[in-house]
Short mmCIF file of C-alpha atoms in Angstrom, two decimals:
data_model
loop_
_atom_site.label_atom_id
_atom_site.label_comp_id
_atom_site.label_asym_id
_atom_site.label_seq_id
_atom_site.Cartn_x
_atom_site.Cartn_y
_atom_site.Cartn_z
CA MET H 1 -30.25 3.76 30.95
CA THR H 2 -29.65 0.67 28.94
CA PHE H 3 -30.51 -2.70 30.05
CA PHE H 4 -26.85 -3.74 30.75
CA GLU H 5 -26.47 -0.52 32.96
CA LYS H 6 -29.95 -1.58 34.73
CA LEU H 7 -28.30 -4.79 35.57
CA GLU H 8 -25.00 -3.22 36.68
CA ALA H 9 -26.83 -0.94 38.86
CA GLN H 10 -28.81 -3.66 40.41
CA ASP H 11 -25.64 -5.22 41.45
CA MET H 12 -26.19 -8.01 38.97
CA GLY H 13 -22.89 -7.58 37.22
CA SER H 14 -20.77 -10.35 36.02
CA ALA H 15 -17.83 -10.77 33.54
CA ASP H 16 -20.06 -11.91 31.21
CA LEU H 17 -21.85 -8.72 31.59
CA PHE H 18 -19.26 -6.36 31.21
CA LEU H 19 -17.82 -8.25 28.28
CA SER H 20 -20.78 -8.32 26.54
CA MET H 21 -21.52 -4.52 27.48
CA SER H 22 -18.32 -3.76 25.59
CA ASP H 23 -19.24 -5.76 22.37
CA SER H 24 -22.45 -3.69 22.09
CA TYR H 25 -20.65 -0.58 22.83
CA ALA H 26 -17.62 -1.26 20.51
CA GLY H 27 -20.27 -2.05 17.97
CA LEU H 28 -21.91 1.18 18.28
CA ASN H 29 -18.28 3.08 18.12
CA GLN H 30 -18.47 3.69 21.34
CA PHE H 31 -14.92 2.97 22.07
CA ASP H 32 -14.24 4.55 25.60
CA LYS H 33 -17.50 3.02 27.04
CA SER H 34 -16.43 -0.28 25.64
CA SER H 35 -13.06 0.07 27.21
CA ASP H 36 -14.36 1.38 30.59
CA ALA H 37 -16.66 -2.43 30.84
CA LEU H 38 -13.43 -4.36 29.69
CA LEU H 39 -11.49 -2.63 32.73
CA LYS H 40 -14.06 -3.78 34.83
CA VAL H 41 -13.44 -7.11 34.06
CA VAL H 42 -9.70 -6.53 34.49
CA ALA H 43 -10.21 -5.14 38.03
CA SER H 44 -13.02 -7.55 39.33
CA TYR H 45 -12.64 -10.76 37.72
CA PRO H 46 -8.95 -11.91 37.37
CA GLU H 47 -10.22 -15.36 35.60
CA GLU H 48 -11.36 -13.29 32.65
CA LYS H 49 -8.89 -10.95 32.85
CA ASN H 50 -6.99 -12.22 29.67
CA THR H 51 -10.01 -12.17 27.69
CA ALA H 52 -10.57 -8.49 28.66
CA TYR H 53 -7.01 -7.48 27.91
CA ARG H 54 -7.02 -9.20 24.29
CA LYS H 55 -10.20 -7.64 23.65
CA LEU H 56 -8.81 -3.85 24.96
CA VAL H 57 -6.12 -4.51 22.15
CA THR H 58 -9.03 -4.20 19.31
CA VAL H 59 -11.15 -1.83 21.15
CA SER H 60 -8.27 0.57 21.56
CA PHE H 61 -6.88 0.29 18.08
CA ASN H 62 -10.35 0.92 16.65
CA GLY H 63 -10.63 4.13 19.05
CA ARG H 64 -7.57 5.12 17.67
CA ASP H 65 -5.97 5.03 20.96
CA PHE H 66 -2.75 3.43 19.70
CA ALA H 67 -0.46 3.75 23.11
CA ASN H 68 -2.70 1.76 25.10
CA ALA H 69 -3.47 -0.88 22.09
CA VAL H 70 0.33 -1.64 22.36
CA LYS H 71 -0.02 -1.74 26.10
CA TYR H 72 -2.95 -4.01 26.45
CA ALA H 73 -1.13 -6.12 23.74
CA ASP H 74 1.86 -6.67 25.45
CA GLU H 75 -0.17 -7.72 28.68
CA THR H 76 -1.72 -10.18 26.15
CA LEU H 77 1.39 -11.52 24.93
CA GLU H 78 2.90 -12.01 28.55
CA VAL H 79 0.45 -15.06 28.90
CA ALA H 80 -0.18 -15.65 25.26
CA PRO H 81 3.26 -15.18 23.15
CA GLY H 82 2.42 -16.74 19.82
CA ASP H 83 -0.66 -14.63 19.63
CA THR H 84 -0.83 -13.66 15.82
CA HIS H 85 -3.51 -11.50 15.90
CA VAL H 86 -2.92 -9.66 18.73
CA LEU H 87 0.76 -9.28 17.36
CA PHE H 88 -0.49 -7.92 13.75
CA ILE H 89 -2.88 -5.09 15.89
CA LYS H 90 0.74 -4.31 17.65
CA MET H 91 2.49 -4.27 14.72
CA MET H 92 -0.34 -1.73 13.06
CA ALA H 93 -0.51 0.46 16.20
CA PHE H 94 3.30 1.05 16.41
CA ALA H 95 2.92 1.90 12.35
CA GLN H 96 -0.08 4.78 13.29
CA GLN H 97 2.19 6.10 15.68
CA SER H 98 5.25 6.12 13.53
CA LYS H 99 7.55 3.96 15.37
CA ILE H 100 8.72 1.87 12.43
CA ASN H 101 11.39 0.37 14.05
CA GLU H 102 8.95 -1.34 16.53
CA ALA H 103 6.29 -1.90 13.66
CA LEU H 104 8.56 -3.98 11.43
CA ALA H 105 10.30 -5.97 14.63
CA THR H 106 7.02 -6.92 15.50
CA GLY H 107 5.96 -7.72 12.11
CA GLU H 108 9.26 -10.02 12.28
CA GLN H 109 8.27 -11.59 15.41
CA LEU H 110 4.84 -12.32 13.69
CA LEU H 111 5.96 -13.80 10.38
CA ALA H 112 8.62 -16.32 12.76
CA ILE H 113 5.61 -17.69 14.11
CA ASP H 114 3.45 -17.42 11.06
CA PRO H 115 5.33 -17.21 7.95
CA ASP H 116 2.36 -17.17 5.67
CA HIS H 117 0.40 -14.55 7.67
CA GLN H 118 -0.97 -12.64 4.63
CA ARG H 119 -1.93 -9.53 6.10
CA ALA H 120 1.60 -9.16 8.14
CA THR H 121 3.55 -9.85 4.91
CA GLU H 122 1.81 -7.50 3.18
CA GLN H 123 2.17 -4.79 5.64
CA MET H 124 5.87 -5.15 5.75
CA GLY H 125 6.31 -4.70 2.11
CA LEU H 126 4.10 -2.01 1.92
CA ILE H 127 5.83 -0.10 5.47
CA LEU H 128 9.11 -0.89 4.25
CA SER H 129 8.48 0.70 0.78
CA LYS H 130 6.60 3.96 2.02
CA VAL H 131 10.07 4.48 4.29
CA THR H 132 12.22 4.35 1.53
CA ASP H 133 9.85 6.11 -0.72
CA ALA H 134 10.05 9.18 1.97
CA GLU H 135 13.70 9.15 2.41
CA TYR H 136 14.09 8.83 -1.76
CA ASP H 137 11.30 11.71 -2.12
CA ARG H 138 13.25 13.71 0.63
CA GLU H 139 16.59 13.56 -1.64
CA LYS H 140 14.78 14.30 -4.87
CA ARG H 141 13.37 17.36 -3.35
CA ARG H 142 16.40 18.53 -1.78
CA TYR H 143 18.29 18.70 -5.31
CA GLU H 144 15.23 20.21 -7.08
CA ALA H 145 14.98 23.01 -4.62
CA MET H 146 18.96 24.02 -5.48
CA SER H 147 18.89 27.34 -7.50
CA ASN H 148 21.99 26.65 -9.22
CA PRO H 149 22.89 22.64 -9.27
CA THR H 150 26.43 22.03 -10.46
CA ARG H 151 27.33 18.45 -12.04
CA VAL H 152 29.02 17.70 -8.93
CA ASP H 153 25.52 18.31 -7.40
CA TYR H 154 23.66 16.27 -9.91
CA SER H 155 26.45 13.52 -9.42
CA ASN H 156 26.08 13.26 -5.80
CA THR H 157 22.48 13.36 -5.75
CA THR H 158 22.58 10.41 -8.30
CA LYS H 159 24.67 8.37 -5.93
CA LYS H 160 22.43 9.01 -2.81
CA LEU H 161 19.02 8.26 -4.80
CA ALA H 162 20.66 4.76 -6.35
CA ALA H 163 21.94 3.93 -2.82
CA ILE H 164 18.42 4.60 -1.01
CA SER H 165 16.63 2.74 -3.59
CA THR H 166 18.77 -0.29 -2.65
CA LYS H 167 16.51 -0.36 0.53
CA TYR H 168 13.75 -1.55 -2.04
CA ASN H 169 15.32 -4.72 -1.95
CA LYS H 170 14.19 -5.30 2.00
CA ALA H 171 10.53 -4.57 0.78
CA ILE H 172 10.56 -6.60 -2.62
CA PRO H 173 10.11 -10.11 -1.36
CA TYR H 174 7.24 -9.21 0.82
CA LEU H 175 5.74 -7.52 -1.80
CA GLU H 176 5.86 -10.22 -4.17
CA LYS H 177 4.97 -12.85 -1.70
CA ALA H 178 1.56 -10.86 -0.60
CA LEU H 179 0.81 -9.87 -4.56
CA ALA H 180 1.05 -14.17 -5.10
CA ILE H 181 -1.36 -14.46 -2.60
CA ASN H 182 -3.62 -11.81 -3.68
CA PRO H 183 -2.61 -10.65 -7.37
CA ASN H 184 -5.53 -7.84 -7.01
CA ASN H 185 -4.07 -5.78 -4.13
CA THR H 186 -3.60 -2.64 -6.37
CA ALA H 187 -1.41 -1.07 -3.28
CA VAL H 188 1.11 -3.69 -3.29
CA LYS H 189 0.95 -3.75 -7.04
CA ASN H 190 1.81 -0.04 -6.97
CA ALA H 191 4.10 -0.12 -4.12
CA LEU H 192 6.33 -3.61 -6.07
CA GLU H 193 6.06 -1.60 -9.51
CA ASN H 194 7.27 1.45 -7.94
CA ALA H 195 10.56 -0.05 -5.89
CA GLN H 196 11.39 -1.66 -9.27
CA ARG H 197 11.35 1.22 -11.49
CA ARG H 198 13.64 3.30 -9.10
CA LEU H 199 15.71 0.25 -8.31
CA ARG H 200 16.34 0.33 -12.44
CA GLU H 201 16.93 4.05 -12.37
#
């Protein structure tokens, strides 16, 4: 039994105790125990509920419980709708669940509050690029899988790829801004170069 657990067993629990327990467990990557401690705060100490929910967002995300990260983000944002830290984690939790439209909408909401948020700007560009990459590559593979493509097939595929490439225009402003902030960001640099190359093809 840990020191914290001994205090709890002796009925010496408090919001501060459970918040400290949560931090300790999170530091050990024991995210379930960290969440349990925070949920005790939510249940028993309403004055600290908002603090607990905000911590639950991060703990859930780090524990790869992305659905609960979104759920607790919504609880936090009801009270603090301008919390850009929580909005960013919510955005990334949606992205991890492949809920791309929701991730982009959350990113736009965040950037409306803080247009210079570096990580949100970067992720908006990368997410938009990856979505377009996937669509572009699918169409390319479809053509390459044809046994005997005709000139018409080639022409149609070329037109489709050109149309898909225009979607990079949404990603490029975010990527350029992110690269201006951090010129050494190789992920952003590679995504930008790829987007520009495919637009030229």
